Amino acid sequence: MSDRDMDHEATPSAGGDVPADEEKWPIGFILTIVMVSIYLGYRLIQGIVLFIDWVF
C-alpha cells in the first residue's frame, strides 16, 4: 500500500460519513416515535377495556 492510499484512509471522506455510534437522531423523529408509542399504548388499553366489557 502506498503512502497516498494510507493518507486517504486516515482522513474522513467529504461525504460526512459518521460512525454509527456517533450518529445523532433528530429530536423531531424521536418525539414522533414517542408520541406514536403513547397513542398506540392508549388505544391498546382502550381495546382491552372494551373486550373485558364485552365478555363480562
Short mmCIF file of N, CA, C and O in Angstrom, two decimals:
data_model
loop_
_atom_site.label_atom_id
_atom_site.label_comp_id
_atom_site.label_asym_id
_atom_site.label_seq_id
_atom_site.Cartn_x
_atom_site.Cartn_y
_atom_site.Cartn_z
N MET A 1 0.85 -1.16 0.00
CA MET A 1 0.00 0.00 0.00
C MET A 1 0.90 1.24 0.00
O MET A 1 1.83 1.32 0.79
N SER A 2 0.61 2.20 -0.81
CA SER A 2 1.44 3.39 -0.89
C SER A 2 1.05 4.38 0.21
O SER A 2 0.00 4.27 0.83
N ASP A 3 1.90 5.39 0.43
CA ASP A 3 1.61 6.42 1.42
C ASP A 3 0.35 7.20 1.05
O ASP A 3 -0.42 7.61 1.91
N ARG A 4 0.14 7.37 -0.23
CA ARG A 4 -1.03 8.12 -0.68
C ARG A 4 -2.32 7.38 -0.30
O ARG A 4 -3.29 7.99 0.14
N ASP A 5 -2.34 6.04 -0.47
CA ASP A 5 -3.51 5.26 -0.11
C ASP A 5 -3.76 5.31 1.39
O ASP A 5 -4.90 5.39 1.86
N MET A 6 -2.70 5.27 2.17
CA MET A 6 -2.85 5.29 3.63
C MET A 6 -3.38 6.65 4.09
O MET A 6 -4.19 6.73 5.01
N ASP A 7 -2.92 7.74 3.47
CA ASP A 7 -3.42 9.06 3.84
C ASP A 7 -4.90 9.20 3.52
O ASP A 7 -5.66 9.80 4.26
N HIS A 8 -5.32 8.61 2.41
CA HIS A 8 -6.72 8.68 2.02
C HIS A 8 -7.60 7.96 3.03
O HIS A 8 -8.70 8.41 3.36
N GLU A 9 -7.13 6.84 3.55
CA GLU A 9 -7.93 6.08 4.52
C GLU A 9 -7.98 6.78 5.88
O GLU A 9 -8.95 6.65 6.61
N ALA A 10 -6.95 7.55 6.22
CA ALA A 10 -6.90 8.18 7.53
C ALA A 10 -7.77 9.43 7.61
O ALA A 10 -8.23 9.80 8.68
N THR A 11 -8.03 10.08 6.49
CA THR A 11 -8.82 11.30 6.52
C THR A 11 -10.29 10.99 6.30
O THR A 11 -10.64 10.06 5.56
N PRO A 12 -11.19 11.73 6.97
CA PRO A 12 -12.62 11.48 6.76
C PRO A 12 -13.03 11.86 5.34
O PRO A 12 -12.45 12.74 4.72
N SER A 13 -14.04 11.20 4.86
CA SER A 13 -14.49 11.46 3.50
C SER A 13 -15.26 12.78 3.45
O SER A 13 -15.75 13.29 4.45
N ALA A 14 -15.36 13.33 2.26
CA ALA A 14 -16.06 14.61 2.08
C ALA A 14 -17.57 14.45 2.27
O ALA A 14 -18.27 15.42 2.48
N GLY A 15 -18.07 13.22 2.20
CA GLY A 15 -19.50 12.97 2.33
C GLY A 15 -20.00 13.11 3.75
O GLY A 15 -21.19 13.09 4.00
N GLY A 16 -19.10 13.23 4.71
CA GLY A 16 -19.53 13.40 6.09
C GLY A 16 -19.99 12.10 6.73
O GLY A 16 -20.89 12.12 7.56
N ASP A 17 -19.41 10.98 6.35
CA ASP A 17 -19.78 9.70 6.95
C ASP A 17 -19.43 9.73 8.43
O ASP A 17 -18.31 10.03 8.82
N VAL A 18 -20.41 9.41 9.27
CA VAL A 18 -20.22 9.41 10.71
C VAL A 18 -20.38 7.98 11.18
O VAL A 18 -21.31 7.29 10.76
N PRO A 19 -19.50 7.51 12.05
CA PRO A 19 -19.68 6.16 12.59
C PRO A 19 -21.03 6.01 13.28
O PRO A 19 -21.58 6.99 13.81
N ALA A 20 -21.57 4.79 13.28
CA ALA A 20 -22.92 4.56 13.80
C ALA A 20 -23.05 4.94 15.27
O ALA A 20 -24.10 5.41 15.70
N ASP A 21 -21.99 4.76 16.07
CA ASP A 21 -22.10 5.07 17.48
C ASP A 21 -22.07 6.57 17.76
O ASP A 21 -22.41 7.00 18.85
N GLU A 22 -21.72 7.39 16.78
CA GLU A 22 -21.70 8.84 16.95
C GLU A 22 -22.85 9.54 16.22
O GLU A 22 -22.94 10.75 16.23
N GLU A 23 -23.72 8.78 15.59
CA GLU A 23 -24.81 9.36 14.81
C GLU A 23 -25.89 9.91 15.73
O GLU A 23 -26.31 9.25 16.67
N LYS A 24 -26.33 11.13 15.48
CA LYS A 24 -27.38 11.77 16.29
C LYS A 24 -28.71 11.71 15.54
O LYS A 24 -28.78 12.00 14.36
N TRP A 25 -29.76 11.33 16.26
CA TRP A 25 -31.09 11.30 15.66
C TRP A 25 -31.74 12.67 15.85
O TRP A 25 -31.59 13.29 16.89
N PRO A 26 -32.51 13.13 14.86
CA PRO A 26 -33.21 14.42 15.01
C PRO A 26 -34.25 14.34 16.12
O PRO A 26 -34.93 13.33 16.29
N ILE A 27 -34.38 15.42 16.87
CA ILE A 27 -35.31 15.44 18.00
C ILE A 27 -36.76 15.27 17.54
O ILE A 27 -37.56 14.64 18.22
N GLY A 28 -37.09 15.77 16.35
CA GLY A 28 -38.45 15.61 15.83
C GLY A 28 -38.79 14.16 15.58
O GLY A 28 -39.91 13.71 15.85
N PHE A 29 -37.82 13.39 15.08
CA PHE A 29 -38.06 11.97 14.84
C PHE A 29 -38.27 11.23 16.16
O PHE A 29 -39.19 10.41 16.28
N ILE A 30 -37.46 11.54 17.15
CA ILE A 30 -37.60 10.90 18.45
C ILE A 30 -38.96 11.23 19.07
O ILE A 30 -39.64 10.34 19.60
N LEU A 31 -39.36 12.50 19.00
CA LEU A 31 -40.66 12.89 19.56
C LEU A 31 -41.82 12.21 18.83
O LEU A 31 -42.81 11.82 19.45
N THR A 32 -41.68 12.06 17.51
CA THR A 32 -42.73 11.37 16.74
C THR A 32 -42.87 9.92 17.19
O THR A 32 -43.99 9.43 17.41
N ILE A 33 -41.75 9.24 17.36
CA ILE A 33 -41.78 7.84 17.81
C ILE A 33 -42.39 7.74 19.20
O ILE A 33 -43.21 6.84 19.48
N VAL A 34 -42.04 8.65 20.10
CA VAL A 34 -42.58 8.64 21.47
C VAL A 34 -44.09 8.88 21.44
O VAL A 34 -44.85 8.15 22.12
N MET A 35 -44.54 9.86 20.67
CA MET A 35 -45.98 10.15 20.62
C MET A 35 -46.78 9.01 20.02
O MET A 35 -47.87 8.68 20.50
N VAL A 36 -46.26 8.39 18.97
CA VAL A 36 -46.94 7.24 18.36
C VAL A 36 -47.00 6.08 19.35
O VAL A 36 -48.03 5.40 19.46
N SER A 37 -45.93 5.86 20.10
CA SER A 37 -45.91 4.78 21.09
C SER A 37 -46.94 5.03 22.20
O SER A 37 -47.65 4.10 22.60
N ILE A 38 -47.04 6.28 22.66
CA ILE A 38 -48.03 6.61 23.69
C ILE A 38 -49.44 6.40 23.15
O ILE A 38 -50.30 5.82 23.83
N TYR A 39 -49.69 6.85 21.92
CA TYR A 39 -51.02 6.70 21.32
C TYR A 39 -51.40 5.23 21.17
O TYR A 39 -52.51 4.83 21.52
N LEU A 40 -50.48 4.44 20.65
CA LEU A 40 -50.78 3.02 20.45
C LEU A 40 -50.97 2.29 21.78
O LEU A 40 -51.84 1.41 21.89
N GLY A 41 -50.22 2.66 22.79
CA GLY A 41 -50.41 2.08 24.11
C GLY A 41 -51.78 2.42 24.68
O GLY A 41 -52.48 1.57 25.25
N TYR A 42 -52.19 3.69 24.51
CA TYR A 42 -53.51 4.13 24.96
C TYR A 42 -54.62 3.37 24.25
O TYR A 42 -55.59 2.92 24.87
N ARG A 43 -54.48 3.23 22.92
CA ARG A 43 -55.51 2.51 22.15
C ARG A 43 -55.54 1.03 22.53
O ARG A 43 -56.62 0.42 22.55
N LEU A 44 -54.40 0.45 22.85
CA LEU A 44 -54.36 -0.94 23.27
C LEU A 44 -55.10 -1.11 24.59
O LEU A 44 -55.89 -2.06 24.76
N ILE A 45 -54.88 -0.20 25.52
CA ILE A 45 -55.60 -0.26 26.80
C ILE A 45 -57.09 -0.09 26.58
O ILE A 45 -57.91 -0.80 27.19
N GLN A 46 -57.50 0.84 25.71
CA GLN A 46 -58.92 1.01 25.40
C GLN A 46 -59.50 -0.28 24.82
O GLN A 46 -60.62 -0.67 25.16
N GLY A 47 -58.77 -0.93 23.94
CA GLY A 47 -59.26 -2.17 23.35
C GLY A 47 -59.41 -3.28 24.37
O GLY A 47 -60.38 -4.05 24.33
N ILE A 48 -58.47 -3.35 25.31
CA ILE A 48 -58.57 -4.37 26.36
C ILE A 48 -59.78 -4.11 27.25
O ILE A 48 -60.53 -5.05 27.59
N VAL A 49 -60.01 -2.84 27.59
CA VAL A 49 -61.18 -2.50 28.42
C VAL A 49 -62.47 -2.82 27.67
O VAL A 49 -63.41 -3.38 28.25
N LEU A 50 -62.55 -2.47 26.39
CA LEU A 50 -63.76 -2.79 25.62
C LEU A 50 -63.97 -4.29 25.51
O LEU A 50 -65.11 -4.77 25.59
N PHE A 51 -62.89 -5.06 25.37
CA PHE A 51 -63.01 -6.52 25.30
C PHE A 51 -63.52 -7.08 26.63
O PHE A 51 -64.40 -7.94 26.64
N ILE A 52 -63.00 -6.56 27.73
CA ILE A 52 -63.46 -7.03 29.06
C ILE A 52 -64.94 -6.68 29.26
O ILE A 52 -65.71 -7.49 29.76
N ASP A 53 -65.33 -5.47 28.85
CA ASP A 53 -66.74 -5.10 28.96
C ASP A 53 -67.63 -5.99 28.10
O ASP A 53 -68.74 -6.34 28.48
N TRP A 54 -67.13 -6.38 26.93
CA TRP A 54 -67.91 -7.21 26.02
C TRP A 54 -68.05 -8.62 26.56
O TRP A 54 -69.11 -9.23 26.46
N VAL A 55 -67.00 -9.15 27.19
CA VAL A 55 -67.01 -10.52 27.71
C VAL A 55 -67.87 -10.62 28.95
O VAL A 55 -68.63 -11.57 29.13
N PHE A 56 -67.74 -9.65 29.85
CA PHE A 56 -68.45 -9.76 31.14
C PHE A 56 -69.64 -8.89 31.11
O PHE A 56 -70.17 -8.09 31.30
#
